[in-house]
XYZ file of C-alpha atoms in Angstrom:
644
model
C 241.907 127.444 207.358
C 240.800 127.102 203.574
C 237.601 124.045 203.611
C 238.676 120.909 201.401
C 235.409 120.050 199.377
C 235.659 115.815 197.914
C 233.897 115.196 194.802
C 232.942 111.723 193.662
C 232.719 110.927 189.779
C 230.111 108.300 189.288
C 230.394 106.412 185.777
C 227.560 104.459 185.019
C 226.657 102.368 181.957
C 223.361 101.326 181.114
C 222.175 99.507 177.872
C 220.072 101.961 175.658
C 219.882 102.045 171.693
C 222.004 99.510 170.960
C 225.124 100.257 173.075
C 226.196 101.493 176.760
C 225.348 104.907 177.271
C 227.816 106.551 179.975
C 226.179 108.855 182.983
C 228.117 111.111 184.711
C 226.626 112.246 188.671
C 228.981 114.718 190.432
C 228.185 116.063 193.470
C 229.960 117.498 196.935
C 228.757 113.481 198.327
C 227.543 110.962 196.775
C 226.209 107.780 199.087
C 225.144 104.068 197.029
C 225.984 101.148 194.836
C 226.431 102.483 190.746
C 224.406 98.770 190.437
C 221.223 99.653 192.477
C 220.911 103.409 193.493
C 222.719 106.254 194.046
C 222.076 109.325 196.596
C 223.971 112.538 195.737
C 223.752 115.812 198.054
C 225.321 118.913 197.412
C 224.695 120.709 193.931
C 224.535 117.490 191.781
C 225.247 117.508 188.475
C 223.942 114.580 186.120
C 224.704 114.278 182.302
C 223.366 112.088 180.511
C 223.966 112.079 176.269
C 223.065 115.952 175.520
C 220.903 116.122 178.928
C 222.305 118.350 181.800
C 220.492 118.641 185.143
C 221.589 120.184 188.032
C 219.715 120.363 191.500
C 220.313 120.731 195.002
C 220.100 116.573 195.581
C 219.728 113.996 193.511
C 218.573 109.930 193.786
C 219.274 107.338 190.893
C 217.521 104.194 190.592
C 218.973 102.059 188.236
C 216.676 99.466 188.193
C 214.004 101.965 186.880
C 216.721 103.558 184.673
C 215.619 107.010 186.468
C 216.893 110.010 187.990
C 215.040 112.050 190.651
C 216.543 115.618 190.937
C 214.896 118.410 193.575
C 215.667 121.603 195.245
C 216.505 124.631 192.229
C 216.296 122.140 189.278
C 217.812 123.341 186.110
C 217.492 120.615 182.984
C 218.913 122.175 180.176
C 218.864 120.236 176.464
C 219.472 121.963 173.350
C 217.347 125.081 173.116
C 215.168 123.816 176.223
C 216.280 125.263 179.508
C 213.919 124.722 182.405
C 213.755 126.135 186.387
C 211.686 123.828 188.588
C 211.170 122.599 192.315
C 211.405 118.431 191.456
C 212.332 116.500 188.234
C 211.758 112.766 187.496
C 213.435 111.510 184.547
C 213.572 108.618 182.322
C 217.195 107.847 181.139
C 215.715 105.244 178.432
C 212.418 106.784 177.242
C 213.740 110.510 178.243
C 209.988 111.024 179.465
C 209.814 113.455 182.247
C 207.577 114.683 184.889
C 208.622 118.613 186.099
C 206.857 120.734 188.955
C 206.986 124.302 189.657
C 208.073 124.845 185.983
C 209.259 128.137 184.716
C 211.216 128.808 181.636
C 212.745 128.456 177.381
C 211.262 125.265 175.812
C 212.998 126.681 172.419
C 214.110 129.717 171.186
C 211.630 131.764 171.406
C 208.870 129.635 173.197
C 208.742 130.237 176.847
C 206.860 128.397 179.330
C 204.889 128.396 182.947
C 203.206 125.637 184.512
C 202.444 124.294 187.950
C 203.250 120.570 185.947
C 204.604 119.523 183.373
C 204.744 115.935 181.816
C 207.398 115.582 178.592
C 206.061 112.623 176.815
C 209.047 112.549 174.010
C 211.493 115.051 172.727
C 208.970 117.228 171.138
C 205.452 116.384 172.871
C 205.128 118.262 176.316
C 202.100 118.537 178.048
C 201.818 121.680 180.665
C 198.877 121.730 183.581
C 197.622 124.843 185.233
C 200.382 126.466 182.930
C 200.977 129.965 180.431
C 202.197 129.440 177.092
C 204.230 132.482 175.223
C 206.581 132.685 171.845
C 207.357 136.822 173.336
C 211.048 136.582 174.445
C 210.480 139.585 176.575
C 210.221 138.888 180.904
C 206.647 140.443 180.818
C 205.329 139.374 177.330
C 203.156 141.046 175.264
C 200.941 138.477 175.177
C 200.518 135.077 176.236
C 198.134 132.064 176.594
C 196.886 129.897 179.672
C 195.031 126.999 179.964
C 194.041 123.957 182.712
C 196.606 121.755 179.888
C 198.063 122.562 177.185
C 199.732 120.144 174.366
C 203.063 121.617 173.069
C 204.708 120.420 170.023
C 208.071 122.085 169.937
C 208.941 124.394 167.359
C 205.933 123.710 165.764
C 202.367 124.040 167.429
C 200.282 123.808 170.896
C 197.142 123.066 171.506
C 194.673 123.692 174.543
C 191.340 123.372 175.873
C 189.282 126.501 177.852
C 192.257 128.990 176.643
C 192.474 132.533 177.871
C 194.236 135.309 175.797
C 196.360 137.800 177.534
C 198.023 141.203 176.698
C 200.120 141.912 179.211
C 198.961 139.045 181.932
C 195.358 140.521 181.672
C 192.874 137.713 180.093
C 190.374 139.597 177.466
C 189.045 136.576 175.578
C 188.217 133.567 176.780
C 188.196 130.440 173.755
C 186.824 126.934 174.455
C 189.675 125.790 172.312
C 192.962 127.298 171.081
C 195.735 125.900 168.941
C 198.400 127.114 166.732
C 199.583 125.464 163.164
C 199.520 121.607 164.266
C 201.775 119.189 162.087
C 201.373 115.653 163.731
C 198.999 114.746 166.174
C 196.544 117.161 164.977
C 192.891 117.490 166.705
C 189.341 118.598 165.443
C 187.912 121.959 167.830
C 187.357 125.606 167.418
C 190.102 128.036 166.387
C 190.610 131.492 167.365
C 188.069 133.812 166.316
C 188.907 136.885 164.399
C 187.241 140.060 164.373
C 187.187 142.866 161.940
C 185.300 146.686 160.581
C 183.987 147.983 157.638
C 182.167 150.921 157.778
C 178.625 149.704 155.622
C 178.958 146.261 156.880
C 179.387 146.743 160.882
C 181.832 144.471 162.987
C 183.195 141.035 161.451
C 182.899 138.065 163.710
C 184.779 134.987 161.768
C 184.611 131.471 163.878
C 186.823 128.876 162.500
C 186.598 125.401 162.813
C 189.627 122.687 162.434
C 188.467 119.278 161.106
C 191.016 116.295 160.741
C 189.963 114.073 157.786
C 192.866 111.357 158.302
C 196.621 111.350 158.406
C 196.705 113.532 154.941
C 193.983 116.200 154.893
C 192.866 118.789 156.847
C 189.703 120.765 156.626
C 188.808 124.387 158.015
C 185.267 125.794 158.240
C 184.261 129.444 159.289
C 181.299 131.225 159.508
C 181.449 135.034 159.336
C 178.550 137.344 160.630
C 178.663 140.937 159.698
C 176.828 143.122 162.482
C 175.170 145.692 159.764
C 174.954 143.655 156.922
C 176.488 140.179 155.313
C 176.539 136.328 156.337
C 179.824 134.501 155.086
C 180.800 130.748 154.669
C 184.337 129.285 154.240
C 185.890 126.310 153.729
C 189.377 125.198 152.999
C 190.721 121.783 152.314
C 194.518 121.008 152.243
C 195.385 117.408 151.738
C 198.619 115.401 150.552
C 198.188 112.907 148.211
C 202.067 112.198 148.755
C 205.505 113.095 149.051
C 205.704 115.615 146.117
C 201.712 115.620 145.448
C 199.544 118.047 147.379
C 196.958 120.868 147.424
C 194.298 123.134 148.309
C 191.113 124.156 147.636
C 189.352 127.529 149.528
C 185.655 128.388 148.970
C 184.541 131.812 150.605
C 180.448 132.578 149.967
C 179.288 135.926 151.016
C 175.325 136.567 151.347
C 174.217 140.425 151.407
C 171.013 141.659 151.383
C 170.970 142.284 147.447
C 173.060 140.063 146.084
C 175.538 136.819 146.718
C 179.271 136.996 145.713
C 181.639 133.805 146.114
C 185.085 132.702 144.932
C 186.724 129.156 144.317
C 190.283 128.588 144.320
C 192.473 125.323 143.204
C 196.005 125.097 143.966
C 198.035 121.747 143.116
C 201.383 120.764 142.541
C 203.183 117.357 141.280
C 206.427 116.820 140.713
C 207.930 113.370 140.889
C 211.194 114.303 140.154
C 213.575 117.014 139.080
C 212.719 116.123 135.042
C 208.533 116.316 135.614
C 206.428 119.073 137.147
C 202.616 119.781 136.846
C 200.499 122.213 137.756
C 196.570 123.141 138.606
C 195.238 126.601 139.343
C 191.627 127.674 139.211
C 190.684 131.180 140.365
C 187.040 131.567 139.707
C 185.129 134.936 141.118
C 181.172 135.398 140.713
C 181.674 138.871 139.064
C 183.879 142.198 139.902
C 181.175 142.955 143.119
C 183.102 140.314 144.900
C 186.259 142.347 146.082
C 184.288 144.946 147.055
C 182.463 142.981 149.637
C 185.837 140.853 150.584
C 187.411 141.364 153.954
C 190.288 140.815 152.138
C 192.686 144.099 152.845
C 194.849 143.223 149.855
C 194.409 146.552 147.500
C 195.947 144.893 144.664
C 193.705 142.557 144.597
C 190.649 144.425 145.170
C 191.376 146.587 142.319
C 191.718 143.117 139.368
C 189.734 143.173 136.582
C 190.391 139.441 135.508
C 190.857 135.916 137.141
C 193.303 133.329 135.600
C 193.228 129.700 135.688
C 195.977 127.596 134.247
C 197.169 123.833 133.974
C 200.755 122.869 133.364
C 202.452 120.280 132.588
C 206.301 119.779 131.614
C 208.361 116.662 131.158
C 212.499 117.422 130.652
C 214.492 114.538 128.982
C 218.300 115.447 127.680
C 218.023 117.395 124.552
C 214.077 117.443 124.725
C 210.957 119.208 126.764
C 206.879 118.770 126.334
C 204.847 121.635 127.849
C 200.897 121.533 127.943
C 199.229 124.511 129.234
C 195.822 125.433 129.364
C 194.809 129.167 129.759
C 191.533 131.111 130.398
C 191.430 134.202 131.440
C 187.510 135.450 132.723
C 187.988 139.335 132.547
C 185.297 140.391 134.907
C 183.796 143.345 132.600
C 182.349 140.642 130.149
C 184.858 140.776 127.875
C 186.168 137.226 127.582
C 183.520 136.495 125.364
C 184.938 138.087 122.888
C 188.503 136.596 123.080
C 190.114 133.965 122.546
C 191.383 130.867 124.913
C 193.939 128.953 124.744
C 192.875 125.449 125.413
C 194.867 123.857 124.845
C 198.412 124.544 124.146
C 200.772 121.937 123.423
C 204.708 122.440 122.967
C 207.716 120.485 121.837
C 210.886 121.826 122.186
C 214.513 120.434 121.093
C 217.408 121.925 122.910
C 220.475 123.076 120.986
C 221.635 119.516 119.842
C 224.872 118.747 118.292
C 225.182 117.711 114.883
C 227.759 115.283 114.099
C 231.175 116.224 112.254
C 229.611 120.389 111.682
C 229.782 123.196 114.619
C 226.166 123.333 114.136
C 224.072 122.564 116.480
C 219.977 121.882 116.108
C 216.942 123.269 117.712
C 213.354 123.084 117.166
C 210.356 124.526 118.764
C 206.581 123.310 118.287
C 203.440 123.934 119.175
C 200.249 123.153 118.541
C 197.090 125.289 120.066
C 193.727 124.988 120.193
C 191.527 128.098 120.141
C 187.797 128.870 121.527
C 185.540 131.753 121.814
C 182.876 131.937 124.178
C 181.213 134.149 121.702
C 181.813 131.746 118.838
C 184.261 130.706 116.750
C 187.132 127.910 117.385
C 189.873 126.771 115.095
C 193.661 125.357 116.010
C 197.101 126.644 114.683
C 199.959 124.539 114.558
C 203.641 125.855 114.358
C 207.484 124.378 113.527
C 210.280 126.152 114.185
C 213.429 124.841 113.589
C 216.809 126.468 113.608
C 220.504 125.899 113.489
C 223.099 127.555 115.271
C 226.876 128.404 114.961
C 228.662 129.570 118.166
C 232.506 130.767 118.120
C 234.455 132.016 120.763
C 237.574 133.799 119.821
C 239.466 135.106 122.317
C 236.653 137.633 124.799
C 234.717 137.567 121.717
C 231.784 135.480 121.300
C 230.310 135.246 117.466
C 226.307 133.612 117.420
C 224.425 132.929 114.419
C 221.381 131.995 114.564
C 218.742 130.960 111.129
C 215.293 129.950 111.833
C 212.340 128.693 109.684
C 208.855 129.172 110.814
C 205.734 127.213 109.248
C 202.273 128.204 110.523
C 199.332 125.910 109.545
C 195.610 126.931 110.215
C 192.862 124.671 110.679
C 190.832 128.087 108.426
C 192.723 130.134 105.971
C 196.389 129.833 104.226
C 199.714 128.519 105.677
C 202.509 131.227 106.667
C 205.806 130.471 105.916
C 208.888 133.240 107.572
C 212.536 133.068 107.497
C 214.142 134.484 110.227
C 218.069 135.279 110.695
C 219.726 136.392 114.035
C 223.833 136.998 114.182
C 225.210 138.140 117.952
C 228.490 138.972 118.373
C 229.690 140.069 122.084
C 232.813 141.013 123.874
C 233.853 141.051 127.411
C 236.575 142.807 128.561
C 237.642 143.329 132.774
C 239.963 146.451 133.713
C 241.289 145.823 136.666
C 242.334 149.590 138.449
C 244.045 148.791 141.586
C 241.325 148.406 144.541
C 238.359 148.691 141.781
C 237.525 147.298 138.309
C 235.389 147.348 135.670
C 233.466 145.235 133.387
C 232.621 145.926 129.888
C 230.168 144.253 127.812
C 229.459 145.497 123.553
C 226.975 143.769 121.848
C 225.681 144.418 118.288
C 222.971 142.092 117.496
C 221.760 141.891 113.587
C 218.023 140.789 113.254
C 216.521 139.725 110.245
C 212.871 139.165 109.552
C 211.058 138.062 106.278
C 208.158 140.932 105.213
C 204.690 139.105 104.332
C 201.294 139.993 103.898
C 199.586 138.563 106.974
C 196.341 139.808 106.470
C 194.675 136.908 105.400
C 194.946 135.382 108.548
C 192.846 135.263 111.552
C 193.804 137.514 114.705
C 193.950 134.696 117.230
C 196.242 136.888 118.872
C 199.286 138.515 118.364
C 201.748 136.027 117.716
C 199.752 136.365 114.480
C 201.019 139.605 113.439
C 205.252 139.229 112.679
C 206.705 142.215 111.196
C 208.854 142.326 108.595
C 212.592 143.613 109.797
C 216.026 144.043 109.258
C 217.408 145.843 112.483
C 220.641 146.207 114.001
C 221.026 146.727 117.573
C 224.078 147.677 119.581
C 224.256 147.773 123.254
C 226.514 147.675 125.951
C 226.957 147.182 129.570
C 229.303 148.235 132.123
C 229.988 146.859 135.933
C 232.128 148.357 138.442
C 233.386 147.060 141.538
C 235.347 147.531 144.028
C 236.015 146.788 147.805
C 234.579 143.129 147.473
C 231.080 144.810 145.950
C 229.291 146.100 142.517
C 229.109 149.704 142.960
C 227.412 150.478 139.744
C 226.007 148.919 136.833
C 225.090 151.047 133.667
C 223.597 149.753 130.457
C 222.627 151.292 127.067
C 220.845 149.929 124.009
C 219.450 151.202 120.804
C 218.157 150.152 117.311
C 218.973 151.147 113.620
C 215.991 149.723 111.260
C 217.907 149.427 108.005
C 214.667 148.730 106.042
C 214.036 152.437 107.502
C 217.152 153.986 107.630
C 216.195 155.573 111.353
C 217.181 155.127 114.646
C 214.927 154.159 117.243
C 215.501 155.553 120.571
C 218.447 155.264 122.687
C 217.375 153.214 125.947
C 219.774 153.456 128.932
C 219.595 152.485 132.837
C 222.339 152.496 135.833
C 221.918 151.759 139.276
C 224.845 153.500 141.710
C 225.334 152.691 145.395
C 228.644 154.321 145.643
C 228.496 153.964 149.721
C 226.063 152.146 151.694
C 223.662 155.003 152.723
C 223.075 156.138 149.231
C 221.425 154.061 146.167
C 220.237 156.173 142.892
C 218.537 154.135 140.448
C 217.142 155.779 136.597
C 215.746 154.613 133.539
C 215.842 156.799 129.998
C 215.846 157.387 126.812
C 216.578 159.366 123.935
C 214.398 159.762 121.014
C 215.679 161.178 117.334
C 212.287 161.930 116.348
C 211.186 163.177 120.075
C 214.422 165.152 120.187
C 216.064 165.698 124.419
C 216.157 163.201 126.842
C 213.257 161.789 128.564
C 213.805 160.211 132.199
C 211.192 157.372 132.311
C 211.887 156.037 136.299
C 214.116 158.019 138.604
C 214.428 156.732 141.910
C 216.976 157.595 145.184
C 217.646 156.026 148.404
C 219.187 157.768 151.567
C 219.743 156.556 155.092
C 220.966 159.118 157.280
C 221.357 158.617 160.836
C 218.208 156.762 161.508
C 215.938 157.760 158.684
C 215.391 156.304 155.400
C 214.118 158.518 153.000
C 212.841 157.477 149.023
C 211.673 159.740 146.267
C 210.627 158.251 142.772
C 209.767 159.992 139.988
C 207.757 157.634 137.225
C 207.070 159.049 133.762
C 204.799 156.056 131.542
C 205.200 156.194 128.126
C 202.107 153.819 127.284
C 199.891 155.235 129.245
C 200.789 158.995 130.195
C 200.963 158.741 133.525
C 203.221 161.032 135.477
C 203.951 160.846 139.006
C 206.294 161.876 141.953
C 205.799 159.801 144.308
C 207.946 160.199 147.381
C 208.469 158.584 151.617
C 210.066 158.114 154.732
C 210.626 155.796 157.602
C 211.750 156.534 161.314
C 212.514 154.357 163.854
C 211.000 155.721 166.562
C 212.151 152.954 168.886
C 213.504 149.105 168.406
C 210.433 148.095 167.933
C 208.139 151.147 166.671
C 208.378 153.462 162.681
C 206.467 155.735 161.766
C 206.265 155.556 157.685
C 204.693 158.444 155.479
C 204.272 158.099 151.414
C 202.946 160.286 148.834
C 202.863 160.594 145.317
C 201.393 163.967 143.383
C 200.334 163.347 140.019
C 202.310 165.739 137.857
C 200.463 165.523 134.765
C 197.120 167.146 136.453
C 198.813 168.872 139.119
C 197.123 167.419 142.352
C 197.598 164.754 144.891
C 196.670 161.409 144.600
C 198.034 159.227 147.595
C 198.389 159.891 151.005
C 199.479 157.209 153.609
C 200.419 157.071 157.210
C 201.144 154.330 158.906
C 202.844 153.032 162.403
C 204.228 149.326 162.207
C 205.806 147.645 165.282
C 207.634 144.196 165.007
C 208.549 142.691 168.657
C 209.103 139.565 167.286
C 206.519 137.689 168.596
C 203.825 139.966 166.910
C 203.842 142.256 164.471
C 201.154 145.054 162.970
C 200.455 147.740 161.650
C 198.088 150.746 161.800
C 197.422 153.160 159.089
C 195.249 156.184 157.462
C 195.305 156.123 153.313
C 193.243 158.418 150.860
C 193.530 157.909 147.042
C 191.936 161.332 145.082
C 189.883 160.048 142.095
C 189.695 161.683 138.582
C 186.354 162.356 139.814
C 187.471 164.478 142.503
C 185.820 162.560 145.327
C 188.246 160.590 147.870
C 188.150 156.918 148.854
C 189.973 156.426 152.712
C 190.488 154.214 154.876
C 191.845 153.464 157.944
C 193.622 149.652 158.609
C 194.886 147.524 161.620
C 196.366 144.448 161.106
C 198.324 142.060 163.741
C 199.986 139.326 163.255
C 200.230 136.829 166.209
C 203.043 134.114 165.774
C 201.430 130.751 165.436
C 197.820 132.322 165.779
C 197.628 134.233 162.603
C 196.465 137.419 161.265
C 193.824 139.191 161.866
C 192.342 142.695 160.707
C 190.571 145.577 160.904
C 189.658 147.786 157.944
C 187.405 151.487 158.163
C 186.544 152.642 154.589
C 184.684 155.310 153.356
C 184.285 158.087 150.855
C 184.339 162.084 150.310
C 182.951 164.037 147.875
């Protein structure tokens, strides 16, 4: 004989937020009065606006407005899913108190405590309790503390922290937080540790200072076991809504010498017509990225730093741009050029003009010039133009005649005429599942021819060449199953004043399936004679394996190269990567780099061995480890050296 199981349906109403907020209990028996309290036994069920908890029995106290739920607790909301042994819960506040506590808070943010109180839909604060963004059953690594402060989605916080890899505590940090956004506190960061091979072990102690609701200050001191004592300090602050910034000094102090750099970053922009912009990079002298931690190779091998102010202001037809420019070329050399500071420009957008098809434009400037190693002077330049367009049918006709005044503060006024006609077609060929896109150009350029001399070289603006050139090009698409395949283009230039062609420049890209992408850049010379393949590059993915080869040769600087990789996936999680590139022109090697990188989603790194040969012959290597923790940060480890 089958068992009949009764199920009561409890709807109760309470006043919260304005209006009458229905709960629904449902259990195998439910014992009470909906106005005082209600008992359920028997795999209760209470839902409550987006709230769902389910338990083995359950007690409602109206008065109170809360719901006691024990015995295999599940509460699931949103993202947040949670296992425990007894829930209390606030239907008004939605505060909570959990015990036994074991599971998602959010995706990706898993949680263990032997308490935990939920003080609003984002704050939760976990006792005795392990704190993990790894998705995986035994994470990579996790965090535990006597309480922890979680902000969901976006930081936690905890005092006496341990560190584990793999439930095994290796660092022990009196305080421990990840990126805070509200209810920040001051206390010590996680350290971060780093090599280089004449400097010894890195040791970098950071220190997070709250300086109100809008600014935020980090200090860290860095001790170098061999040799080297660093200071930092970085300020970000918000001055409002669409007004903020940063500023970062780093101060390193070796034995023989002191290197620093100061950098500005701010933005304004007050609406979507106004922007402005502050950047200051400012380095002590070319020494300094060699004694940086810093493992960026780009930036270790600059010669110059760059600091700029802008500022831009768009009305309808009309937009002012001021910008400021030095440039501090570490070598000395800025002394002996110029600076723009600063430069101011007008410019009026193509403007109708009433009862013509002409429309008006006009660009200005004014700029102020200064030499560290003397000499200053300012330039001021109109430029206005007038336009025809007409479209006829696919074809598009553009004329375009522009005068140009130049007056110096020293020497003569320059006066230029210049004349630009465009005229372009575009034609589509549809051919059944594919089609293609054609695009002719020929583009007439005309240039008035003056003696320049006489001027000063501020810089090369300075120096307009007399031309008449005509340019045709073209430029071809095709598509087909819902995708561009290809896309081919080809350009050239006929100096009439001359009577020579320039040469012939071309480029396509070609992914005619998805595992193979060929890319190449050319040209053809008449006075070279052949063609010359400037940038050849190909792409195949077969199976698992991504392979490259590019093959660069630089026409400025006569620099050849074939430079060529691979990646395998060695599991999910794990590639193995290999590049080289072999410098054709002299015959050798110059690059070698191998490298292991593993993503598991709450971490990610990378390990890796790279030599560079020198035109000297002698070989800078080094090997690199970086990891990057989610919501901890990055941290490094770099072993250089060099061979003769």
């Amino acid at each position: 004989m089958r068992r009949s199981v009764l199920t009561f349906l409890f709807l109760l109403t309470l006043p919260a937020f304005g209006g009458e907020v229905p709960v629904v209990i449902t259990a195998k028996e439910v014992k009470g009065n909906v106005n005082t309290s209600v008992k359920a036994h028997g795999r209760v069920v209470v839902k409550y606006k987006d709230v769902t908890i389910e338990g083995d029995k359950g007690l409602y106290d109206r008065k109170r407005e809360t719901i006691r739920v024990w015995g295999n607790v599940v509460i699931k909301e949103g993202d947040t899913e949670l296992h425990c042994k007894n829930l209390i819960y606030n239907l008004n506040t939605k505060e909570a108190l959990l015990e036994n506590v074991e599971g998602w808070l959010s995706r990706g943010e898993r949680l263990k405590a032997e308490r935990i109180k939920r003080v609003s839909e984002k704050e939760w604060i976990a006792y005795d309790g392990e704190y993990t963004p790894c998705s995986h059953k035994c994470p990579d690594w996790s965090v535990s503390a006597k309480k922890f402060k979680i902000l969901l989605g976006e930081s936690f916080a905890g005092k006496w922290v341990a560190f584990r890899v793999k439930e095994i505590p290796i660092l022990i940090s009196p305080y421990l937080s990840g990126p805070i956004k509200r209810e920040r506190k001051s206390g010590f960061l996680f350290p971060r540790f780093g090599y280089i091979s004449k400097d010894g072990f890195i040791y970098k102690q950071p220190f997070y200072l709250v300086l109100g609701r809008s600014a935020d200050l980090t200090l860290t001191y860095e001790k170098r076991t061999i040799d080297g004592e660093g200071k930092q300090a970085e300020l970000r602050y918000v001055l409002g809504e669409k007004n903020r910034g940063d500023l970062t000094y780093y101060q390193l102090n070796k034995s023989d010498r002191k290197d620093w750099k100061f950098n500005l970053n701010h933005t304004y922009k007050p609406s979507d017509y106004a922007y402005g912009s502050a950047k200051a990079e400012i380095v002590s002298s070319r020494e300094y990225y060699k004694s940086s931690s810093n493992l960026d190779t780009v930036e270790q091998s600059q010669v110059y730093t760059k600091s700029d102010v802008t500022v831009s202001k768009l009305w309808e037809h009309t937009v002012l741009n001021a910008n400021a420019v030095y440039l501090r070329y570490l070598d000395g050399s800025a002394d002996t050029i110029y600076q723009r500071l600063p430069s101011l420009s007008i410019y009026l957008l193509d403007s109708p003009i009433p009862k013509t098809p002409f429309t008006f434009n006009l660009f200005s400037r004014a700029t102020y010039f200064y030499r560290k190693a003397g000499g200053s002077s300012y330039r001021v330049n109109l430029e206005p133009s007038l336009k025809l367009s007409k479209q006829i049918g696919r074809v598009k006709n553009t004329s375009e005649l522009t005068y140009m005044y130049t007056y110096y503060q020293f020497g003569n006024s320059r006066e230029l005429w210049r004349f630009k006609n465009s005229t372009k077609v575009n034609r589509f060929y549809p051919l059944g599942s594919y089609a293609i896109s054609v695009n002719p150009e020929l583009t007439f350029n005309y240039v008035e021819s003056k003696n320049q001399e006489s001027f000063p070289l501020y810089d090369i603006t300075d120096r307009i060449r007399g031309e008449r050139r005509l340019s045709p090009a073209v430029e071809l698409y095709l598509y087909g199953k819902g995708k561009r395949l290809a896309r081919i283009s080809a350009q050239t230039d006929y100096l009439l004043n001359g009577s020579k062609w320039k040469e012939l420049k071309g480029d396509f890209e070609i992914t005619p399936t998805y595992w193979l992408t060929l890319r190449e850049t050319a040209d053809v010379s008449p006075q070279r004679g052949g063609l010359k393949f400037l940038n050849s590059y190909a792409q195949v993915n077969l199976s698992r394996i991504n392979l490259w080869i590019n093959h660069y040769n630089g026409k400025e600087m006569d620099i050849q190269y074939l430079k060529w990789g691979f990646k395998l996936p060695l599991s999910p999680f794990l590639n193995f990567n290999y590049i080289q590139r072999y410098d054709l022109k002299n015959s050798t090697d110059r690059e070698r780099k191998y490298s292991f990188t593993m993503n598991r989603g709450c971490w990610n790194g990378e390990i890796s061995y790279r030599w560079i040969k020198n035109y000297d012959s002698t070989i800078d290597y080094q090997i690199v480890l970086t990891i990057n923790l989610v919501k901890l940060g990055s941290y490094g480890y770099k072993f250089t050296g060099k061979k003769e």
